XYZ file of C-alpha atoms in Angstrom:
726
model
C 1.671 24.338 -11.720
C 0.897 20.832 -11.120
C 3.310 18.391 -9.800
C 3.657 15.093 -11.765
C 5.775 12.165 -12.328
C 8.419 13.171 -15.015
C 9.158 9.674 -16.231
C 5.405 8.823 -16.864
C 5.198 12.066 -18.998
C 8.409 11.179 -20.992
C 7.150 7.515 -21.495
C 3.910 8.958 -23.003
C 5.796 10.810 -25.031
C 8.323 8.255 -26.351
C 5.197 5.736 -26.801
C 3.323 7.941 -28.897
C 2.141 5.466 -31.227
C -1.179 7.389 -31.971
C 0.814 10.178 -33.089
C 3.020 7.994 -35.443
C -0.071 6.063 -36.811
C -2.147 9.007 -37.647
C 0.828 10.830 -39.307
C 1.183 7.525 -41.393
C -2.269 7.626 -42.398
C -2.411 11.174 -43.339
C 0.738 10.969 -45.374
C -0.703 7.981 -47.302
C -2.921 10.681 -49.109
C 0.535 12.214 -50.522
C 1.366 9.805 -53.071
C 5.003 10.471 -53.651
C 8.034 9.916 -51.293
C 9.249 13.360 -52.126
C 6.022 15.029 -50.807
C 5.959 12.712 -47.783
C 9.671 13.651 -46.873
C 9.109 17.310 -47.351
C 6.213 17.482 -44.911
C 8.056 15.402 -42.387
C 11.083 17.571 -42.533
C 9.426 20.793 -42.927
C 11.047 23.478 -41.125
C 8.049 25.711 -40.628
C 6.083 23.148 -38.260
C 3.787 25.937 -37.071
C 2.298 26.789 -40.450
C -1.056 28.230 -39.877
C -2.137 28.295 -43.730
C -2.765 24.709 -44.029
C -6.119 23.511 -44.951
C -8.209 21.874 -42.474
C -7.839 18.359 -44.095
C -4.272 18.641 -43.657
C -4.305 18.671 -39.633
C -8.040 17.679 -38.786
C -7.543 13.905 -39.087
C -4.526 14.068 -37.037
C -6.268 15.850 -34.397
C -9.292 13.741 -34.098
C -7.201 10.554 -34.430
C -5.120 11.261 -31.393
C -8.212 12.233 -29.473
C -9.943 9.001 -30.044
C -6.889 7.249 -29.289
C -6.815 8.998 -26.150
C -10.512 8.188 -25.348
C -9.888 4.692 -26.201
C -7.118 4.489 -23.459
C -9.763 6.104 -20.933
C -12.198 3.119 -21.811
C -14.530 5.252 -24.334
C -15.261 3.743 -27.582
C -16.606 6.896 -29.116
C -16.622 10.724 -28.720
C -19.978 12.475 -28.672
C -20.318 16.105 -29.447
C -23.584 17.736 -29.210
C -25.141 21.195 -28.951
C -27.227 20.819 -25.866
C -24.782 22.893 -23.733
C -24.176 26.468 -25.125
C -21.866 27.703 -22.194
C -18.606 29.149 -23.358
C -15.207 29.917 -21.881
C -14.916 33.593 -21.127
C -10.851 33.216 -21.644
C -11.023 31.627 -25.064
C -14.277 32.305 -26.680
C -15.217 28.590 -27.539
C -18.358 26.526 -27.129
C -18.314 23.656 -24.756
C -18.078 21.020 -27.571
C -14.929 22.856 -28.781
C -13.495 22.800 -25.449
C -14.230 19.038 -25.238
C -12.192 18.496 -28.280
C -9.107 20.512 -27.377
C -8.714 19.591 -23.721
C -7.305 15.910 -24.419
C -4.832 17.434 -26.902
C -3.781 20.040 -24.222
C -3.272 17.462 -21.793
C -1.084 15.634 -24.149
C 1.065 18.669 -24.094
C 2.273 18.534 -20.395
C 5.895 19.424 -20.278
C 8.167 18.245 -17.606
C 10.709 20.672 -16.499
C 12.928 19.974 -13.491
C 10.387 17.445 -12.224
C 7.516 19.958 -12.335
C 4.878 19.762 -15.162
C 3.604 23.159 -16.437
C -0.309 23.556 -16.501
C -1.121 23.914 -20.176
C -4.259 26.093 -21.019
C -5.415 27.809 -23.895
C -3.355 30.871 -23.453
C -0.122 29.054 -24.445
C -1.672 28.239 -27.756
C -1.510 32.015 -28.442
C 1.986 32.304 -27.524
C 4.682 30.095 -29.438
C 7.652 31.559 -27.793
C 6.535 30.693 -24.419
C 5.926 27.172 -25.597
C 9.403 26.986 -27.145
C 10.847 28.223 -23.886
C 9.053 25.630 -21.808
C 10.069 22.949 -24.292
C 13.703 23.936 -24.253
C 13.647 23.585 -20.568
C 12.953 19.921 -20.775
C 15.400 16.957 -20.676
C 13.566 15.310 -23.658
C 15.334 13.914 -26.624
C 15.406 15.675 -29.932
C 12.788 13.066 -31.148
C 10.498 13.568 -28.136
C 10.604 17.300 -28.582
C 9.599 16.824 -32.160
C 6.618 14.574 -31.231
C 5.496 17.540 -28.848
C 5.937 20.134 -31.390
C 3.934 18.237 -33.994
C 1.170 17.822 -31.244
C 1.314 21.544 -30.401
C 1.027 22.508 -34.180
C -1.980 20.316 -34.423
C -3.589 21.763 -31.216
C -2.805 25.462 -32.530
C -4.269 24.824 -35.722
C -7.644 23.337 -34.219
C -7.556 26.161 -31.884
C -7.578 28.720 -34.462
C -10.124 26.919 -36.614
C -12.462 26.785 -33.826
C -12.193 30.297 -33.258
C -13.034 31.068 -36.481
C -16.150 28.926 -36.436
C -17.138 30.576 -33.018
C -16.777 33.915 -34.668
C -18.789 33.037 -37.939
C -21.515 31.045 -36.314
C -24.908 32.150 -35.226
C -25.130 29.730 -32.161
C -23.787 26.532 -30.985
C -25.939 24.623 -33.284
C -24.577 26.508 -36.173
C -20.917 26.000 -35.146
C -21.614 22.360 -34.818
C -23.181 22.230 -38.372
C -20.018 24.112 -39.757
C -17.670 21.471 -38.037
C -19.596 18.731 -39.541
C -19.418 20.189 -42.961
C -15.843 20.210 -42.531
C -15.323 16.755 -41.483
C -17.583 15.733 -44.617
C -15.413 17.255 -46.915
C -12.097 15.970 -45.303
C -10.278 12.833 -46.405
C -10.231 9.898 -44.184
C -13.528 10.367 -42.611
C -16.627 8.517 -43.327
C -20.187 8.940 -42.447
C -22.292 5.854 -41.436
C -24.538 4.371 -43.798
C -26.739 2.057 -41.937
C -27.597 -0.073 -45.050
C -24.035 -0.538 -45.615
C -21.725 -2.225 -43.220
C -18.503 -1.653 -45.154
C -16.543 1.214 -44.097
C -13.224 2.075 -45.797
C -11.910 4.992 -43.536
C -10.025 5.153 -40.496
C -12.530 7.380 -38.683
C -16.162 6.976 -38.660
C -18.943 9.313 -37.602
C -22.734 9.425 -37.253
C -25.066 12.396 -37.103
C -28.323 12.441 -35.251
C -31.007 14.914 -35.167
C -33.714 15.117 -32.337
C -36.541 17.521 -31.641
C -36.869 19.099 -27.911
C -40.000 18.400 -26.418
C -40.723 21.877 -25.379
C -43.298 24.493 -26.855
C -40.636 25.803 -29.226
C -39.555 22.951 -31.598
C -35.731 22.954 -31.816
C -33.482 20.552 -33.573
C -30.785 19.234 -31.146
C -27.616 17.892 -33.133
C -25.286 15.227 -32.068
C -22.262 13.854 -33.728
C -20.637 10.469 -32.803
C -16.989 9.635 -33.808
C -15.385 6.302 -33.739
C -12.089 4.703 -34.884
C -12.890 2.418 -37.551
C -11.598 -0.631 -35.531
C -13.863 0.032 -32.462
C -17.099 1.023 -34.825
C -16.540 -2.444 -36.432
C -16.263 -4.268 -33.126
C -19.385 -2.593 -31.908
C -21.380 -3.118 -35.149
C -20.308 -6.819 -35.218
C -21.220 -7.263 -31.813
C -24.623 -5.954 -32.044
C -25.179 -7.796 -35.333
C -24.196 -11.216 -33.780
C -26.138 -10.855 -30.627
C -29.346 -10.070 -32.833
C -28.550 -13.189 -34.927
C -28.179 -15.233 -31.717
C -31.430 -13.798 -30.174
C -33.435 -14.459 -33.276
C -32.574 -18.193 -33.411
C -35.259 -20.703 -32.413
C -34.015 -23.419 -29.885
C -35.650 -26.230 -28.474
C -36.617 -25.661 -24.855
C -35.178 -28.186 -22.264
C -37.454 -30.003 -19.710
C -36.610 -28.524 -16.392
C -37.688 -29.691 -12.974
C -37.329 -26.474 -10.821
C -35.838 -26.720 -7.516
C -37.978 -25.781 -4.583
C -35.027 -23.695 -3.397
C -35.511 -21.118 -6.105
C -37.286 -17.766 -5.284
C -39.660 -16.366 -7.919
C -37.230 -13.917 -9.651
C -34.778 -16.967 -10.088
C -37.546 -19.007 -11.641
C -38.332 -16.310 -14.100
C -34.685 -15.971 -14.981
C -34.552 -19.637 -15.903
C -37.567 -19.717 -18.053
C -36.312 -16.711 -19.969
C -32.975 -18.438 -20.296
C -34.530 -21.635 -21.501
C -36.563 -19.964 -24.221
C -33.779 -17.764 -25.681
C -30.548 -18.487 -27.370
C -29.276 -15.418 -25.976
C -29.804 -14.264 -22.273
C -28.291 -11.971 -19.522
C -28.742 -12.757 -15.903
C -27.371 -9.805 -13.659
C -27.267 -9.318 -9.736
C -25.201 -8.407 -7.109
C -23.219 -10.890 -4.810
C -25.170 -13.821 -3.457
C -28.182 -13.329 -5.508
C -27.976 -16.793 -7.041
C -26.775 -16.179 -10.474
C -24.735 -19.496 -10.714
C -27.372 -21.356 -8.784
C -29.899 -20.248 -11.233
C -27.910 -21.410 -14.318
C -26.945 -24.421 -12.787
C -30.759 -25.583 -13.488
C -30.160 -25.221 -17.155
C -27.135 -27.377 -16.966
C -28.981 -30.143 -15.049
C -31.633 -30.243 -17.778
C -28.853 -30.128 -20.506
C -27.473 -33.208 -18.891
C -30.478 -35.105 -18.231
C -31.657 -34.477 -21.770
C -28.413 -36.079 -22.914
C -28.593 -38.883 -20.883
C -32.230 -39.577 -22.192
C -30.793 -39.853 -25.884
C -27.912 -41.924 -24.705
C -29.427 -44.971 -23.824
C -26.863 -47.382 -22.362
C -24.291 -44.821 -21.752
C -22.639 -45.036 -18.472
C -21.655 -41.342 -18.068
C -22.123 -38.213 -20.211
C -20.484 -34.759 -20.321
C -22.738 -32.034 -20.937
C -21.976 -30.329 -24.159
C -21.178 -27.222 -22.436
C -18.562 -24.404 -22.049
C -17.705 -22.422 -18.895
C -15.841 -19.305 -19.344
C -14.659 -16.028 -17.625
C -12.414 -13.103 -18.326
C -9.836 -14.304 -15.866
C -8.526 -17.486 -14.432
C -9.403 -16.790 -10.992
C -12.797 -15.921 -11.987
C -13.127 -19.087 -14.194
C -12.051 -21.078 -11.236
C -14.678 -19.726 -8.946
C -17.280 -20.118 -11.413
C -16.555 -23.938 -11.734
C -16.516 -24.390 -8.101
C -19.697 -22.416 -7.539
C -21.733 -24.165 -10.358
C -20.249 -27.532 -9.136
C -21.477 -26.836 -5.565
C -24.884 -25.766 -6.978
C -25.337 -28.896 -8.881
C -24.181 -31.276 -6.044
C -26.441 -29.413 -3.828
C -29.409 -30.261 -6.347
C -28.669 -33.947 -5.743
C -27.204 -34.341 -9.283
C -23.856 -36.216 -10.142
C -22.183 -34.947 -13.162
C -18.522 -33.915 -13.932
C -18.396 -30.216 -15.346
C -16.057 -29.519 -18.138
C -13.128 -27.276 -16.812
C -13.822 -23.621 -16.933
C -11.578 -21.764 -19.071
C -10.718 -17.992 -19.576
C -12.333 -16.647 -22.653
C -8.859 -16.432 -24.274
C -8.389 -20.172 -23.802
C -11.941 -21.001 -24.967
C -11.671 -19.023 -28.102
C -8.013 -20.074 -28.839
C -6.690 -16.747 -28.656
C -2.703 -17.194 -28.923
C 0.305 -14.972 -29.166
C -1.093 -13.173 -32.258
C -3.985 -11.982 -30.739
C -6.551 -13.482 -33.212
C -9.105 -16.262 -32.126
C -9.063 -19.704 -33.559
C -12.605 -20.044 -33.165
C -15.039 -17.443 -35.083
C -18.016 -17.100 -37.529
C -16.438 -19.613 -39.935
C -15.190 -22.012 -37.324
C -17.569 -21.589 -34.516
C -17.406 -23.413 -30.992
C -18.910 -26.875 -30.840
C -20.647 -26.378 -27.507
C -24.513 -26.133 -27.144
C -24.551 -23.894 -24.276
C -21.741 -21.123 -23.628
C -21.760 -19.655 -19.995
C -19.622 -16.569 -19.396
C -19.475 -15.496 -15.808
C -18.262 -11.877 -14.604
C -19.402 -10.398 -18.067
C -18.953 -6.849 -16.639
C -15.125 -7.457 -17.238
C -15.795 -7.958 -21.193
C -14.523 -5.330 -23.448
C -16.101 -4.736 -26.552
C -13.589 -6.498 -28.793
C -13.302 -9.727 -26.680
C -17.280 -9.679 -26.468
C -17.339 -9.481 -30.159
C -14.893 -12.287 -30.499
C -16.949 -14.163 -28.081
C -20.623 -13.883 -29.696
C -18.822 -14.418 -33.202
C -17.816 -17.925 -32.235
C -21.370 -19.057 -31.273
C -22.565 -21.728 -33.443
C -26.207 -21.609 -34.869
C -28.996 -22.825 -32.445
C -26.449 -22.741 -29.451
C -27.126 -20.700 -26.205
C -25.141 -18.124 -24.726
C -25.871 -16.758 -21.131
C -24.000 -13.835 -19.669
C -23.683 -13.751 -16.043
C -22.427 -10.635 -14.316
C -23.122 -7.568 -11.864
C -23.518 -4.632 -14.066
C -22.928 -2.047 -10.933
C -19.337 -3.403 -10.977
C -16.362 -1.932 -12.655
C -16.249 -1.809 -16.458
C -13.766 -3.572 -18.422
C -10.181 -2.538 -18.396
C -10.404 -2.569 -22.054
C -12.624 -0.056 -23.853
C -16.374 -0.244 -23.542
C -19.058 -1.185 -21.173
C -20.518 -4.071 -22.782
C -22.792 -5.645 -20.000
C -24.052 -2.269 -18.757
C -24.955 -1.436 -22.295
C -26.598 -4.587 -22.966
C -28.936 -4.132 -19.860
C -30.125 -0.707 -21.222
C -30.901 -1.716 -24.866
C -34.783 -1.726 -25.336
C -34.569 -4.615 -28.055
C -32.883 -6.831 -25.453
C -35.009 -6.297 -22.167
C -37.041 -9.349 -22.792
C -34.150 -11.385 -22.496
C -32.475 -9.528 -19.567
C -33.401 -10.552 -15.917
C -31.924 -8.994 -12.770
C -31.782 -10.809 -9.487
C -32.154 -8.637 -6.434
C -32.544 -10.882 -3.548
C -29.275 -11.694 -1.765
C -28.605 -14.819 0.226
C -25.100 -13.720 1.119
C -26.023 -10.104 2.360
C -29.380 -10.037 4.019
C -31.556 -6.965 4.552
C -29.643 -6.420 7.960
C -26.167 -7.151 6.478
C -23.961 -4.044 6.759
C -21.947 -4.964 3.779
C -25.306 -5.243 1.681
C -26.537 -1.948 3.051
C -23.562 -0.142 2.084
C -23.215 -1.649 -1.218
C -26.855 -0.358 -1.764
C -26.132 3.115 -0.596
C -23.174 3.317 -3.010
C -25.272 2.147 -5.741
C -27.961 4.814 -5.118
C -28.163 7.489 -7.929
C -27.622 10.209 -5.317
C -25.356 8.916 -2.508
C -26.515 9.770 1.001
C -23.102 10.445 2.657
C -24.811 11.236 5.946
C -26.446 7.726 5.893
C -22.954 6.215 4.733
C -21.109 7.754 7.664
C -23.977 6.688 10.190
C -23.867 2.936 8.727
C -20.129 2.897 8.988
C -20.489 4.107 12.655
C -23.380 1.609 13.661
C -22.212 -1.668 11.882
C -19.427 -3.732 13.382
C -18.723 -5.347 10.099
C -17.716 -2.040 8.715
C -14.709 0.352 9.931
C -13.332 3.424 8.416
C -9.745 4.428 9.441
C -9.280 8.130 8.664
C -6.112 9.151 6.776
C -4.951 12.910 7.016
C -4.435 14.579 3.568
C -0.849 15.061 4.619
C 1.096 12.870 6.794
C 1.870 15.469 9.036
C -1.342 17.509 8.836
C -3.800 17.601 11.293
C -7.578 16.831 10.513
C -10.019 19.410 10.011
C -13.268 20.013 12.262
C -15.201 18.253 9.357
C -13.124 15.492 9.148
C -12.960 14.718 12.912
C -16.832 15.343 13.011
C -17.221 12.311 10.708
C -15.001 9.855 12.529
C -16.378 7.288 14.829
C -15.764 4.397 17.296
C -14.668 2.505 14.267
C -12.115 4.953 13.194
C -8.742 6.426 14.220
C -8.577 10.374 14.059
C -4.914 10.564 13.309
C -3.572 7.990 11.010
C -0.242 7.649 9.770
C 1.199 5.309 7.045
C 3.101 3.435 9.656
C -0.094 2.703 11.453
C -1.631 1.621 8.352
C 0.971 -0.959 7.597
C 1.290 -2.304 11.111
C -2.451 -2.886 11.169
C -2.098 -4.698 7.787
C 0.874 -6.639 9.189
C -1.077 -7.852 12.046
C -3.923 -9.166 9.951
C -1.357 -11.156 7.913
C 0.296 -12.365 10.960
C -1.657 -15.697 10.781
C -0.510 -16.352 7.081
C 3.184 -15.392 8.043
C 3.178 -17.695 11.054
C 1.759 -20.847 9.206
C 4.209 -20.242 6.264
C 7.028 -20.276 8.920
C 5.658 -23.558 10.364
C 5.594 -24.918 7.239
C 9.255 -24.022 6.505
C 10.398 -25.430 9.779
C 8.527 -28.620 9.029
C 9.835 -29.087 5.678
C 13.278 -28.948 6.784
C 12.763 -31.698 9.390
C 11.238 -33.960 6.978
C 13.023 -36.423 4.647
C 12.163 -35.880 0.961
C 8.452 -34.606 1.276
C 6.251 -35.745 -1.680
C 4.637 -33.359 -4.127
C 1.339 -34.051 -2.492
C 2.618 -32.816 0.727
C 3.685 -29.725 -0.717
C 0.304 -29.216 -2.410
C -1.406 -29.790 1.147
C 0.906 -26.937 2.334
C -0.045 -24.865 -0.476
C -3.862 -25.288 0.093
C -3.533 -24.636 3.844
C -1.694 -21.572 3.235
C -4.260 -20.638 0.499
C -7.171 -21.023 2.909
C -5.474 -18.503 5.341
C -4.489 -15.988 2.756
C -8.064 -15.711 1.290
C -9.282 -14.701 4.757
C -7.867 -11.205 4.222
C -6.883 -9.176 1.364
C -5.783 -5.724 0.805
C -7.402 -4.063 -2.273
C -6.027 -0.828 -3.789
C -7.203 1.865 -6.157
C -4.023 2.168 -7.734
C -0.382 0.897 -7.894
C 1.373 4.184 -6.657
C 1.594 6.119 -3.501
C 1.347 5.273 0.268
C -2.079 3.516 -0.396
C -0.844 1.699 -3.578
C -0.346 -1.961 -3.771
C 3.335 -1.706 -4.818
C 4.096 0.280 -1.460
C 2.173 -2.031 0.663
C 3.541 -5.317 -0.741
C 6.932 -3.898 -0.475
C 6.628 -3.456 3.083
C 4.712 -6.647 3.921
C 7.613 -8.631 1.843
C 10.446 -7.233 3.868
C 8.494 -7.980 7.120
C 7.669 -11.607 6.103
C 11.389 -12.231 5.292
C 12.447 -10.542 8.701
C 10.079 -12.748 10.423
C 11.329 -15.866 8.587
C 14.928 -14.686 9.424
C 16.075 -15.339 5.853
C 19.349 -13.982 4.884
C 19.621 -10.775 2.796
C 19.091 -11.531 -0.920
C 18.543 -9.221 -4.195
C 15.918 -11.959 -5.159
C 12.337 -11.117 -4.848
C 11.580 -14.800 -4.264
C 11.085 -16.304 -0.805
C 9.229 -18.907 1.028
C 5.620 -18.036 1.618
C 5.633 -15.255 -1.108
C 1.993 -14.868 -2.472
C 1.994 -13.767 -6.170
C -0.275 -13.049 -8.992
C -0.045 -13.869 -12.704
C -0.077 -10.561 -14.567
C -0.404 -12.068 -18.191
C -1.457 -15.105 -19.840
C 1.227 -17.821 -20.389
C -0.060 -20.571 -22.427
C 3.080 -22.834 -22.185
C 2.703 -22.887 -18.323
C -1.050 -23.071 -18.594
C -1.226 -19.857 -16.216
C -3.692 -16.903 -16.779
C -4.178 -13.349 -15.850
C -5.284 -13.328 -12.138
C -4.028 -16.751 -11.034
C -2.953 -16.601 -7.480
C 0.079 -18.829 -6.149
C 2.368 -19.004 -3.098
C 6.109 -19.689 -3.335
C 7.161 -22.630 -1.138
C 10.835 -23.868 -0.425
C 10.909 -27.457 -1.347
C 13.780 -30.057 -1.320
C 17.454 -28.656 -1.175
C 16.131 -25.234 -0.732
C 14.608 -25.124 -4.220
C 11.917 -22.452 -4.493
C 8.859 -23.409 -6.554
C 5.488 -21.705 -7.084
C 2.177 -23.731 -6.444
C -1.144 -22.739 -8.146
C -4.677 -24.275 -7.385
C -5.101 -25.408 -10.926
C -1.684 -27.491 -10.869
C -0.589 -30.631 -9.650
C 3.043 -29.752 -8.850
C 5.209 -26.694 -8.411
C 6.669 -24.424 -11.015
C 10.303 -23.513 -10.525
C 10.594 -19.429 -9.944
C 13.232 -18.991 -12.730
C 10.401 -19.770 -15.109
C 8.713 -16.429 -14.157
C 9.907 -12.882 -15.579
C 9.478 -9.820 -13.312
C 6.960 -8.416 -15.579
C 4.822 -11.904 -15.664
C 4.194 -11.907 -11.867
C 3.648 -9.401 -8.785
C 3.646 -9.909 -4.930
C -0.073 -10.398 -4.059
C -0.579 -9.404 -0.134
C -2.319 -6.463 -1.887
C -3.841 -6.107 -5.243
C -5.785 -3.533 -7.289
C -9.544 -3.619 -7.091
C -9.408 -4.342 -10.761
C -7.532 -7.433 -10.342
C -9.738 -8.672 -7.525
C -12.761 -9.127 -9.797
C -14.174 -12.544 -9.539
C -12.608 -13.137 -6.309
C -14.009 -13.465 -2.860
C -12.333 -12.927 0.757
C -13.799 -13.246 4.338
C -12.455 -9.701 5.086
C -11.331 -6.771 2.686
C -9.365 -3.782 3.462
C -9.617 -0.861 0.845
C -6.914 1.446 0.613
C -6.918 4.947 -1.405
C -6.465 8.480 -0.700
C -6.697 11.862 -2.673
C -3.774 11.069 -4.952
C -6.052 8.456 -6.330
C -8.752 11.119 -7.363
C -8.444 10.232 -10.983
C -9.243 6.592 -10.233
C -11.927 6.765 -7.980
C -15.837 5.987 -8.727
C -18.944 4.538 -7.201
C -18.192 1.333 -9.243
C -14.726 1.020 -7.847
C -15.735 1.382 -4.317
C -18.714 -1.034 -4.895
C -16.724 -3.745 -6.580
C -14.294 -3.516 -3.644
C -16.762 -3.720 -0.875
C -18.563 -6.823 -2.474
C -15.525 -8.665 -2.660
C -16.018 -9.311 1.146
C -18.010 -11.902 2.698
C -17.955 -10.844 6.461
C -16.075 -7.508 7.108
C -14.849 -4.344 5.214
C -12.248 -2.005 6.482
C -11.396 1.137 4.638
C -8.272 3.230 4.773
C -8.922 6.795 3.267
C -9.529 10.242 3.653
C -13.051 11.724 4.095
C -12.649 13.795 0.891
C -11.485 10.806 -1.216
C -14.286 8.535 0.037
C -16.843 11.321 -0.531
C -15.487 12.049 -3.941
C -15.524 8.113 -4.979
C -19.122 7.654 -3.829
C -20.392 10.759 -5.809
C -18.430 9.979 -9.063
C -20.254 7.416 -11.197
C -18.368 5.955 -14.097
C -19.602 7.308 -17.500
C -18.156 5.528 -20.532
C -19.317 6.791 -23.916
C -19.904 4.041 -26.194
C -21.571 3.563 -29.571
C -23.056 0.066 -28.874
C -26.669 1.399 -28.351
C -26.508 3.503 -31.708
C -25.321 0.344 -33.441
C -28.489 -1.648 -32.136
C -30.865 1.336 -33.021
C -29.383 1.319 -36.441
C -29.713 -2.283 -37.012
C -33.261 -2.181 -35.731
C -34.247 0.565 -38.087
C -33.000 -1.321 -41.001
C -35.119 -4.506 -39.996
C -38.139 -2.476 -39.704
């Protein structure tokens, strides 16, 4: 039995839009309303005599939706692993298809979720018994019964394939033959970009390089929407890359190193270019040289012009990343002794004019007018947003992507930047910067980031580094609050660690780190109460002072829930902050000094996902929220609870594009599903000077030994397009 959160499972069931959509699409094959209702109301939902085309689409559609929600754009099945399950007698690729469907059958009974395995697919009576013990509604039970029926059909079909195939390759060939004949599936034709069915698949054959030539078979499946997004993304990148552009006359700064100069020459010659590198490698400083050259070229062509704005667009996936990008680029330009006013950096949503409907105003038919479009934090781009972006680049314009391919992939499906860096046809327009000015070879943070990125993580070297470096600290959490540490856990602790560490100790340390911020907010509250009618400018000054202090320390968490989650930490720090301000009890979440983060774009207020603000008490006790990109406060009643969150702590995902002097990273074994090398690397590299980790040795070790692997089809799309042009 596995303990789980019942409300989450119920939510997954009640929000089963994937089940609803796939049923709708499959029912469209039945042309009469009577036939549709007959299938929907069938009493025998466990009918095993249905033909594969009657349930196969439903099964694959549900699996692909689950994959999409996990960040994958495709499902890849191959015959490279012939291991079978002794209990179920299934090949690995068959288990790979069944497991996601089994996960969707988790049933909450009295707060406990039964572990579902293949055995329950053989015992309908046991399944019904478990289902009747739940508190689910009749509709929710019906959804689960439909999923179970699909799972049973697929399981029995796979057993038949296993028994009637010579080997794993033959079994995969039987499956391929089945989906080729099934409705609503369509095989990719690389010479035809028009796909008419909701599930797309491509078959690949390759020869092994051993003495006995053997063909390996691989089948890649997409949802039509993701196939189209990846296809269009590849097609538009190739279009941009093949354009001829005029090189700008560039006078290289003597401060540039050799790899930065190479990156500039590459970006100057190509309409599409990618510059990647870790923190402090000078990606922004490098691309500033192109911006300066563009400005100088425009000035030469505009004789008599007093001033000129570069025909340039700056963008990033979040508001915070866009703001940081503009500040860094402006600093780099001023450092070069050039006076120019950059255009406002925007979120990609704003740049493309994406409104409430989700469709961009700027696209292939109505492209952006800018000559150079520079996008920072490109690792945060999902495949659909990346496609919208490249589709809107006008002929003969430049698109430059900046980012760190080792950081977390996008929250949305796809791993665009990492994929583009690996595609052979794009290697000549990709330059990686390795020399970091922020983290020298002697920097503890830089060394830790390098160890995390190693293909095989050397954990003894990591522990030794944590012990030796003053800028790095590891605080050991016990696996359970009252459980003593094992000998192994005690052995890895060091002078910078605390051997027994309770949740209360964690919270008290974090509270101490925020004491400067809390005390400053208290001083401002006292001061504003003594002033007569402080001006808006005065409140903006207070806000900037508090933001400076707030950015010196930040708690980053792997997830929202549990003792190491941002919800728990924020709740504790909020209560302590209000107590130290001696505020009266109130049900309102708003109070003077509350740091907040915007969770969703609000175009009316001009606020965007990731923006950070601080609530200040103004005249007559009115509470307003101030933001860095605003000239005045916004009344708190303009914000709904789902639009904003307290931000002493934030998730590592939300921290992308931000920098802090000192970062505390909080996670434990309850976050196992979220942990990865990329997650910890992203958190560590948010810090400029100091990193503190609150975790268990097992969770930390698991994270550093778990690289994120997203299955995507972007590489296949480039290969297909390349073969067409040959």
